Amino acid sequence: KAGVTQTPRYLIKTRGQQVTLSCSPISGHRSVSWYQQTPGQGLQFLFEYFSETQRNKGNFPGRFSGRQFSNSRSEMNVSTLELGDSALYLCASSSRGGTGELFFGEGSRLTVL
Amino acid sequence: GENVGLHLPTLSVQEGDNSIINCAYSNSASDYFIWYKQESGKGPQFIIDIRSNMDKRQGQRVTVLLNKTVKHLSLQIAATQPGDSAVYFCAENTPSGYSTLTFGKGTMLLVSP
C-alpha cells in the first residue's frame, strides 16, 4: 500500500508569490490534515479535511487555504508569501473520521526568498 | 534538519542502554496520545499510541506510560540502537471528533555506538 505522497518535495519562491502544494493520501483514507513545521514553532496544525469538507482549522491567517477533492487528494495554497512562511509543510492522512493515527508524508520544503 | 535552531532537549545514550523520553501535555481533556519519531529529512513516523483509559501500553522495544494526574507521558525505548537516533514528538488529541493533533516541541535522541 503506497504511503502519503506529497509534491513537490522542494520549492523556492519569492516574497509576494503564491504556492500550491499537493497531497495524495493513503488509498481509502478520507481525512487529510496539513501541518507546518518550523524550527521556531515546531509542528503546528493548519487544517483538516474530510470528505471534501474543512472540519477544523488552526490559527493561521487567511493566506493559508486548502481544499480536498472527491478522490480525497488535497491541496493547500499560500498566497502573498512572506519570509516567515519558509517551512516544511506536512500532510497526514487518517482512515477514521475522528481520533486516530495520522500517517505523514515526507513533506514539501518551501523556501521563501 | 527541520529542528535546527529549536534548541530541542537532547538525550544522549550509549547503544544498548534504555532510553526514557518525557513529555508534558497541555489539555486535561485530551483522550488520545501518540509518540512519533522523525528522522532528518523525513516526515514523522508513528511509534505507539495510548488512550486515556490506559496508563501503560507496550510495543516492540517501546513502552508508553501515561499519568493523567500530572498530565505526563513518557516513552521508554529498550536496548536503544543507533537507528533510534531521531527527534521524538508526543502528540495529543482532544475528543473533538477530528483528526487533529497538538504536538510537543520534541526531544532529540542521540545514540552512540
XYZ file of N, CA and C in Angstrom:
678
model
N 0.855 -1.189 0.000
C 0.000 0.000 0.000
C 0.886 1.232 0.000
N 0.692 2.119 -0.955
C 1.522 3.308 -1.035
C 1.206 4.222 0.141
N 2.243 4.965 0.569
C 2.064 5.898 1.669
C 1.518 7.214 1.189
N 1.582 8.210 2.066
C 1.146 9.552 1.728
C 2.201 10.186 0.818
N 1.748 10.731 -0.296
C 2.664 11.312 -1.274
C 2.447 12.805 -1.364
N 3.534 13.544 -1.219
C 3.451 14.998 -1.303
C 4.330 15.500 -2.445
N 3.801 16.461 -3.185
C 4.567 17.096 -4.261
C 4.339 18.597 -4.250
N 5.334 19.396 -4.614
C 6.717 18.969 -4.847
C 7.441 18.747 -3.517
N 8.564 18.121 -3.523
C 9.327 17.913 -2.289
C 10.075 19.178 -1.875
N 10.545 19.917 -2.835
C 11.289 21.144 -2.547
C 10.870 22.226 -3.529
N 10.756 23.442 -3.024
C 10.487 24.553 -3.927
C 10.958 25.856 -3.302
N 11.325 26.763 -4.182
C 11.788 28.088 -3.775
C 10.921 29.128 -4.429
N 10.434 30.054 -3.623
C 9.575 31.134 -4.113
C 10.115 32.455 -3.581
N 9.621 33.535 -4.129
C 9.976 34.861 -3.617
C 8.770 35.491 -2.936
N 9.065 36.437 -2.100
C 8.001 37.130 -1.359
C 6.937 37.666 -2.314
N 5.683 37.525 -1.904
C 4.588 38.032 -2.711
C 3.990 37.001 -3.660
N 4.769 35.964 -3.969
C 4.236 34.913 -4.838
C 3.255 34.027 -4.072
N 2.636 33.125 -4.801
C 1.771 32.152 -4.160
C 2.268 30.746 -4.509
N 1.840 29.780 -3.702
C 2.303 28.410 -3.905
C 1.158 27.438 -3.644
N 1.151 26.367 -4.404
C 0.181 25.290 -4.203
C 0.931 23.990 -3.965
N 0.583 23.313 -2.890
C 1.198 22.032 -2.540
C 0.140 20.946 -2.637
N 0.576 19.768 -3.037
C -0.362 18.680 -3.262
C -0.086 17.492 -2.356
N -1.148 16.782 -2.017
C -1.025 15.625 -1.138
C -1.976 14.525 -1.609
N -1.440 13.346 -1.798
C -2.270 12.179 -2.090
C -2.246 11.269 -0.873
N -3.393 11.058 -0.232
C -3.418 10.250 0.984
C -3.287 8.763 0.668
N -3.152 7.994 1.709
C -3.156 6.536 1.567
C -4.521 6.128 1.008
N -4.516 5.176 0.105
C -5.752 4.733 -0.517
C -6.775 4.311 0.540
N -7.981 4.860 0.431
C -9.023 4.534 1.392
C -9.140 5.508 2.547
N -8.123 6.340 2.739
C -8.167 7.341 3.805
C -8.958 8.553 3.327
N -9.868 9.001 4.146
C -10.715 10.117 3.750
C -10.389 11.413 4.478
N -9.593 11.312 5.522
C -9.211 12.510 6.280
C -7.792 12.910 5.906
N -7.628 14.180 5.578
C -6.300 14.726 5.266
C -6.081 15.962 6.120
N -4.946 15.992 6.794
C -4.575 17.139 7.624
C -3.279 17.737 7.106
N -3.123 19.015 7.358
C -1.888 19.708 6.982
C -1.266 20.330 8.224
N 0.057 20.240 8.292
C 0.819 20.803 9.401
C 2.000 21.594 8.844
N 2.341 22.656 9.557
C 3.537 23.426 9.219
C 4.598 23.131 10.277
N 5.819 22.863 9.830
C 6.904 22.614 10.769
C 8.026 23.612 10.540
N 8.355 24.362 11.580
C 9.458 25.322 11.538
C 10.342 25.114 12.751
N 11.613 25.538 12.660
C 12.499 25.397 13.815
C 12.002 26.170 15.034
N 11.356 27.303 14.812
C 10.938 28.121 15.938
C 9.641 27.678 16.592
N 8.716 27.208 15.801
C 7.372 26.879 16.308
C 7.071 25.392 16.358
N 7.932 24.576 15.810
C 7.658 23.142 15.800
C 6.543 22.801 14.820
N 5.789 21.774 15.156
C 4.703 21.300 14.297
C 3.393 21.979 14.688
N 2.792 22.676 13.741
C 1.552 23.377 14.036
C 0.470 22.975 13.043
N -0.725 22.745 13.558
C -1.847 22.304 12.757
C -2.365 23.451 11.894
N -2.567 23.151 10.612
C -3.124 24.131 9.679
C -4.615 23.912 9.472
N -4.977 22.779 8.902
C -6.386 22.435 8.716
C -6.546 20.949 8.432
N -7.807 20.515 8.530
C -8.139 19.119 8.307
C -9.359 19.039 7.414
N -9.303 18.128 6.456
C -10.410 17.903 5.541
C -10.900 16.471 5.646
N -12.193 16.333 5.506
C -12.810 15.013 5.492
C -13.952 15.064 4.498
N -13.924 14.159 3.549
C -14.957 14.107 2.506
C -15.213 15.487 1.902
N -14.141 16.140 1.521
C -14.157 17.422 0.794
C -14.582 18.621 1.650
N -14.773 18.404 2.949
C -15.200 19.491 3.828
C -14.084 19.816 4.820
N -13.838 21.110 4.998
C -12.873 21.507 6.025
C -13.568 21.409 7.367
N -13.059 20.546 8.232
C -13.723 20.330 9.512
C -13.072 21.109 10.647
N -11.814 21.438 10.479
C -11.108 22.088 11.568
C -9.991 22.940 10.990
N -9.713 24.052 11.638
C -8.698 24.971 11.122
C -7.850 25.459 12.278
N -6.564 25.547 12.041
C -5.655 26.064 13.047
C -5.596 27.575 12.998
N -4.705 28.124 13.804
C -4.606 29.558 13.947
C -3.617 30.149 12.944
N -3.984 30.155 11.694
C -3.146 30.716 10.633
C -3.959 31.767 9.878
N -3.271 32.739 9.275
C -4.008 33.779 8.543
C -4.715 33.219 7.314
N -5.621 34.015 6.785
C -6.427 33.604 5.643
C -5.629 33.362 4.375
N -4.341 33.761 4.383
C -3.495 33.493 3.201
C -3.296 31.985 3.001
N -3.522 31.244 4.065
C -3.385 29.785 4.006
C -4.766 29.187 3.756
N -4.874 28.426 2.711
C -6.160 27.808 2.386
C -5.913 26.414 1.840
N -6.968 25.660 1.755
C -6.826 24.313 1.230
C -8.118 23.833 0.647
N -8.046 22.644 0.070
C -9.256 22.009 -0.410
C -8.990 20.512 -0.549
N -10.077 19.790 -0.651
C -9.963 18.349 -0.843
C -10.891 17.947 -1.975
N -10.419 17.052 -2.795
C -11.168 16.613 -3.949
C -11.925 15.323 -3.637
N -12.785 14.935 -4.563
C -13.641 13.769 -4.327
C -12.827 12.480 -4.198
N -11.618 12.463 -4.707
C -10.776 11.266 -4.566
C -9.881 11.345 -3.324
N -10.196 12.295 -2.453
C -9.505 12.538 -1.168
C -8.163 13.236 -1.311
N -7.672 13.405 -2.511
C -6.445 14.193 -2.685
C -6.695 15.613 -2.203
N -5.635 16.225 -1.690
C -5.803 17.563 -1.116
C -4.712 18.488 -1.635
N -5.040 19.744 -1.670
C -4.067 20.793 -1.986
C -4.148 21.868 -0.921
N -3.009 22.488 -0.662
C -3.035 23.689 0.157
C -2.355 24.809 -0.613
N -2.816 26.000 -0.382
C -2.326 27.163 -1.097
C -1.914 28.232 -0.087
N -0.809 28.852 -0.364
C -0.399 30.007 0.433
C -0.220 31.168 -0.525
N -0.950 32.242 -0.288
C -0.853 33.404 -1.168
C 0.008 34.474 -0.513
N 0.476 35.400 -1.317
C 1.272 36.532 -0.844
C 2.326 36.062 0.162
N 3.204 35.231 -0.307
C 4.198 34.596 0.553
C 5.049 35.605 1.305
N 5.344 35.242 2.557
C 6.229 36.023 3.416
C 7.435 35.156 3.765
N 8.512 35.821 4.185
C 9.717 35.080 4.545
C 9.423 34.039 5.617
N 8.548 34.398 6.542
C 8.226 33.509 7.657
C 7.429 32.283 7.257
N 7.013 32.211 6.000
C 6.283 31.027 5.536
C 7.233 29.903 5.160
N 8.524 30.185 5.150
C 9.508 29.132 4.870
C 9.370 28.043 5.931
N 9.137 26.838 5.490
C 8.845 25.758 6.431
C 8.755 24.446 5.684
N 8.647 23.390 6.464
C 8.309 22.079 5.923
C 6.805 21.909 6.104
N 6.090 21.686 5.027
C 4.649 21.501 5.101
C 4.351 20.013 4.987
N 3.732 19.502 6.029
C 3.472 18.074 6.130
C 1.994 17.781 5.967
N 1.730 16.768 5.189
C 0.366 16.286 5.008
C 0.258 14.938 5.716
N -0.882 14.694 6.326
C -1.105 13.425 7.011
C -2.495 12.925 6.672
N -2.626 11.623 6.522
C -3.952 11.073 6.270
C -4.338 10.099 7.369
N -5.628 9.928 7.507
C -6.172 9.043 8.534
C -7.373 8.315 7.966
N -7.531 7.081 8.405
C -8.636 6.292 7.883
C -9.950 6.593 8.589
N -9.823 7.126 9.798
C -11.035 7.275 10.590
C -11.544 8.706 10.521
N -12.769 8.863 10.803
C -13.331 10.211 10.801
C -12.943 10.996 12.025
N -12.594 10.336 13.085
C -12.255 11.039 14.318
C -10.852 10.737 14.770
N -10.685 10.603 16.044
C -9.361 10.381 16.605
C -8.722 9.118 16.039
N -7.537 9.248 15.603
C -6.859 8.081 15.071
C -5.466 8.415 14.655
N -4.723 7.386 14.363
C -3.338 7.550 13.955
C -3.254 8.317 12.655
N -2.356 9.277 12.601
C -2.074 10.019 11.382
C -0.829 9.445 10.730
N -0.912 9.270 9.423
C 0.222 8.803 8.635
C 0.733 9.997 7.842
N 1.997 10.342 8.060
C 2.562 11.534 7.445
C 3.312 11.228 6.157
N 3.283 12.205 5.255
C 4.142 12.178 4.094
C 5.510 12.722 4.442
N 6.380 12.803 3.428
C 7.750 13.288 3.659
C 7.806 14.811 3.708
N 6.760 15.461 3.282
C 6.712 16.915 3.370
C 7.145 17.630 2.105
N 6.726 18.875 2.022
C 7.172 19.783 0.960
C 7.937 20.910 1.633
N 9.208 21.038 1.286
C 10.025 22.085 1.908
C 9.956 23.341 1.065
N 9.370 24.375 1.635
C 9.204 25.659 0.952
C 10.213 26.659 1.498
N 10.947 27.265 0.612
C 11.857 28.352 0.975
C 11.374 29.614 0.290
N 11.170 30.663 1.076
C 10.734 31.943 0.538
C 11.893 32.931 0.642
N 12.283 33.484 -0.505
C 13.422 34.417 -0.535
C 12.956 35.870 -0.679
N 18.613 20.023 9.623
C 17.324 19.364 9.661
C 16.203 20.327 10.046
N 14.993 19.829 10.140
C 13.835 20.682 10.392
C 13.903 21.323 11.765
N 14.599 20.675 12.725
C 14.542 21.154 14.096
C 15.768 21.930 14.521
N 16.661 22.220 13.591
C 17.827 23.023 13.944
C 17.357 24.406 14.363
N 17.904 24.891 15.440
C 17.531 26.212 15.925
C 16.430 26.153 16.955
N 15.774 25.037 17.115
C 14.684 24.939 18.069
C 15.205 24.715 19.476
N 16.514 24.441 19.641
C 17.092 24.174 20.946
C 16.312 23.069 21.643
N 16.202 21.956 20.938
C 15.479 20.830 21.487
C 16.232 20.244 22.654
N 15.481 19.783 23.665
C 16.135 18.970 24.678
C 16.763 17.769 23.995
N 17.940 17.396 24.450
C 18.656 16.298 23.829
C 18.981 15.245 24.865
N 18.754 14.002 24.495
C 19.095 12.867 25.333
C 20.168 12.070 24.604
N 21.328 11.938 25.212
C 22.428 11.184 24.619
C 22.618 9.896 25.396
N 22.593 8.776 24.696
C 22.735 7.476 25.344
C 23.719 6.617 24.563
N 24.157 5.563 25.197
C 25.015 4.586 24.536
C 24.152 3.463 23.977
N 24.606 2.899 22.900
C 23.907 1.755 22.309
C 23.723 0.669 23.369
N 22.515 0.136 23.434
C 22.226 -0.905 24.399
C 21.565 -0.402 25.671
N 21.717 0.902 25.937
C 21.057 1.487 27.108
C 19.555 1.536 26.878
N 18.822 1.720 27.974
C 17.398 2.037 27.862
C 17.246 3.552 27.873
N 16.330 4.053 27.044
C 16.098 5.497 26.949
C 14.703 5.818 27.463
N 14.588 6.953 28.125
C 13.279 7.439 28.561
C 13.131 8.877 28.103
N 12.110 9.108 27.320
C 11.823 10.450 26.813
C 10.517 10.903 27.445
N 10.522 12.096 27.985
C 9.365 12.607 28.708
C 8.640 13.710 27.956
N 7.372 13.846 28.277
C 6.550 14.864 27.620
C 5.441 15.287 28.564
N 5.261 16.597 28.682
C 4.136 17.123 29.436
C 3.100 17.603 28.432
N 1.867 17.156 28.569
C 0.846 17.618 27.634
C -0.017 18.690 28.286
N -0.779 19.375 27.452
C -1.375 20.622 27.939
C -2.855 20.534 28.296
N -3.578 19.638 27.646
C -5.038 19.670 27.774
C -5.544 18.466 28.565
N -6.143 18.729 29.708
C -6.632 17.622 30.535
C -7.778 16.870 29.865
N -8.383 17.467 28.827
C -9.464 16.797 28.107
C -8.947 15.863 27.016
N -7.664 15.889 26.734
C -7.106 15.020 25.694
C -7.319 13.564 26.068
N -7.711 12.783 25.071
C -8.023 11.385 25.368
C -7.243 10.396 24.509
N -6.330 10.900 23.706
C -5.563 10.023 22.825
C -4.196 10.636 22.631
N -3.181 9.816 22.746
C -1.809 10.316 22.710
C -0.976 9.422 21.807
N -0.088 10.066 21.073
C 0.758 9.315 20.142
C 2.204 9.782 20.308
N 3.102 8.861 20.134
C 4.524 9.196 20.008
C 4.937 9.005 18.546
N 5.625 10.028 18.033
C 6.148 9.971 16.671
C 7.662 10.109 16.711
N 8.291 9.504 15.719
C 9.737 9.605 15.523
C 9.970 10.302 14.187
N 10.851 11.290 14.179
C 11.152 11.982 12.927
C 12.651 11.972 12.683
N 13.036 11.311 11.627
C 14.436 11.312 11.189
C 14.653 12.481 10.250
N 15.893 12.889 10.162
C 16.217 14.059 9.361
C 15.758 13.882 7.914
N 15.024 14.860 7.411
C 14.584 14.828 6.022
C 13.348 13.990 5.776
N 12.749 13.494 6.844
C 11.570 12.640 6.682
C 10.391 13.190 7.475
N 9.213 12.676 7.174
C 8.031 13.036 7.941
C 7.968 12.226 9.228
N 7.163 12.671 10.191
C 7.012 11.920 11.443
C 6.474 10.512 11.184
N 6.987 9.574 11.947
C 6.604 8.168 11.787
C 6.000 7.689 13.095
N 4.842 7.074 13.014
C 4.141 6.564 14.200
C 4.988 5.527 14.932
N 5.030 5.654 16.277
C 5.712 4.658 17.086
C 4.704 3.847 17.889
N 3.933 4.552 18.706
C 2.992 3.877 19.596
C 1.963 4.889 20.062
N 0.778 4.409 20.378
C -0.262 5.299 20.880
C -0.866 4.728 22.159
N -1.623 5.573 22.841
C -2.294 5.148 24.064
C -3.538 5.988 24.272
N -4.585 5.379 24.727
C -5.813 6.126 25.013
C -5.857 6.441 26.508
N -6.688 7.386 26.856
C -6.668 7.900 28.230
C -7.227 6.915 29.246
N -7.863 5.851 28.786
C -8.377 4.859 29.733
C -7.315 3.809 30.092
N -6.096 4.036 29.607
C -4.978 3.152 29.913
C -3.872 3.976 30.556
N -2.988 3.314 31.308
C -1.834 4.048 31.822
C -0.510 3.457 31.326
N -0.600 2.363 30.594
C 0.622 1.759 30.055
C 0.268 0.960 28.822
N 1.172 1.039 27.849
C 0.993 0.221 26.652
C 2.378 -0.145 26.130
N 2.496 -1.399 25.715
C 3.809 -1.862 25.263
C 3.773 -2.243 23.805
N 4.880 -1.921 23.125
C 5.054 -2.349 21.752
C 6.370 -3.108 21.653
N 6.893 -3.151 20.447
C 8.164 -3.832 20.273
C 9.287 -2.907 20.703
N 9.938 -3.209 21.775
C 11.036 -2.423 22.377
C 10.594 -1.068 22.924
N 9.351 -0.711 22.798
C 8.876 0.578 23.310
C 7.713 0.389 24.265
N 7.657 1.284 25.246
C 6.566 1.309 26.211
C 6.166 2.760 26.408
N 4.881 3.024 26.421
C 4.403 4.364 26.722
C 3.674 4.323 28.059
N 3.975 5.298 28.897
C 3.320 5.437 30.191
C 2.559 6.750 30.213
N 1.370 6.722 30.733
C 0.526 7.908 30.805
C 0.129 8.171 32.252
N 0.402 9.360 32.727
C -0.005 9.775 34.062
C -0.925 10.974 33.901
N -2.213 10.720 33.954
C -3.189 11.783 33.722
C -3.234 12.780 34.876
N -2.858 12.339 36.053
C -2.908 13.219 37.229
C -2.013 14.435 37.037
N -0.821 14.166 36.472
C 0.126 15.266 36.273
C 0.301 15.606 34.796
N -0.555 15.054 33.949
C -0.516 15.307 32.508
C 0.879 15.036 31.945
N 1.326 13.820 32.114
C 2.686 13.451 31.725
C 2.677 12.138 30.953
N 3.467 12.146 29.884
C 3.662 10.961 29.050
C 5.147 10.627 29.038
N 5.456 9.353 28.965
C 6.849 9.007 28.735
C 6.933 7.880 27.720
N 8.027 7.877 26.994
C 8.317 6.835 26.024
C 9.599 6.148 26.459
N 9.521 4.860 26.678
C 10.696 4.100 27.063
C 11.116 3.235 25.874
N 12.386 3.319 25.518
C 12.932 2.511 24.434
C 13.960 1.567 25.034
N 13.732 0.302 24.885
C 14.654 -0.693 25.450
C 15.782 -0.981 24.459
N 16.968 -1.225 25.009
C 18.123 -1.603 24.190
C 18.268 -0.683 22.989
N 18.444 0.595 23.273
C 18.484 1.619 22.232
C 19.578 1.326 21.207
N 19.245 1.558 19.934
C 20.160 1.288 18.821
C 20.477 2.588 18.090
N 21.603 2.640 17.375
C 21.923 3.862 16.625
C 20.815 4.294 15.681
N 20.064 3.343 15.145
C 18.938 3.671 14.262
C 17.787 4.350 14.965
N 17.830 4.376 16.284
C 16.793 5.069 17.047
C 17.071 6.565 17.133
N 18.243 6.995 16.705
C 18.589 8.416 16.744
C 17.620 9.204 15.864
N 16.952 10.161 16.462
C 15.921 10.928 15.758
C 15.350 11.945 16.736
N 14.404 12.742 16.262
C 13.629 13.606 17.160
C 12.309 12.901 17.459
N 11.941 12.879 18.720
C 10.724 12.212 19.159
C 9.712 13.258 19.631
N 8.505 13.147 19.115
C 7.426 14.055 19.475
C 6.304 13.291 20.155
N 5.764 13.899 21.210
C 4.494 13.403 21.707
C 3.402 14.279 21.100
N 2.232 13.725 20.947
C 1.110 14.471 20.392
C -0.155 14.062 21.123
N -1.058 15.013 21.278
C -2.309 14.751 21.978
C -3.481 15.136 21.094
N -4.593 14.459 21.342
C -5.823 14.723 20.594
C -6.969 14.879 21.573
N -7.721 15.928 21.398
C -8.880 16.145 22.258
C -10.105 15.502 21.611
N -11.101 15.150 22.385
C -12.262 14.438 21.839
C -13.180 15.339 21.024
N -12.616 15.921 19.958
C -13.388 16.819 19.109
C -14.026 16.074 17.949
N -13.617 14.840 17.766
C -14.110 14.093 16.615
C -13.273 14.324 15.378
N -12.255 15.168 15.469
C -11.433 15.483 14.311
C -10.046 14.881 14.485
N -9.421 14.597 13.358
C -8.059 14.049 13.386
C -7.077 15.193 13.507
N -7.073 15.846 14.638
C -6.208 16.999 14.861
C -5.325 16.729 16.054
N -4.036 16.818 15.840
C -3.085 16.572 16.915
C -2.370 17.860 17.311
N -2.120 17.999 18.592
C -1.272 19.070 19.113
C 0.046 18.430 19.512
N 1.120 18.908 18.894
C 2.432 18.303 19.096
C 3.233 19.039 20.153
N 4.032 18.276 20.895
C 5.034 18.864 21.763
C 6.211 19.341 20.942
N 7.188 19.967 21.613
C 8.325 20.557 20.915
C 9.340 19.531 20.453
N 9.320 18.359 21.038
C 10.226 17.309 20.595
C 11.467 17.175 21.444
N 12.016 15.978 21.441
C 13.277 15.658 22.114
C 14.164 14.936 21.125
N 15.411 15.389 21.045
C 16.355 14.731 20.149
C 17.059 13.608 20.904
N 17.026 12.430 20.357
C 17.716 11.276 20.940
C 18.948 10.973 20.100
N 20.111 10.981 20.743
C 21.359 10.657 20.068
C 21.915 9.380 20.666
N 22.116 8.384 19.834
C 22.605 7.090 20.307
C 24.007 6.866 19.761
N 24.938 6.695 20.663
C 26.336 6.458 20.267
C 26.614 4.961 20.221
N 27.343 4.525 19.172
C 27.662 3.085 19.065
C 28.600 2.646 20.190
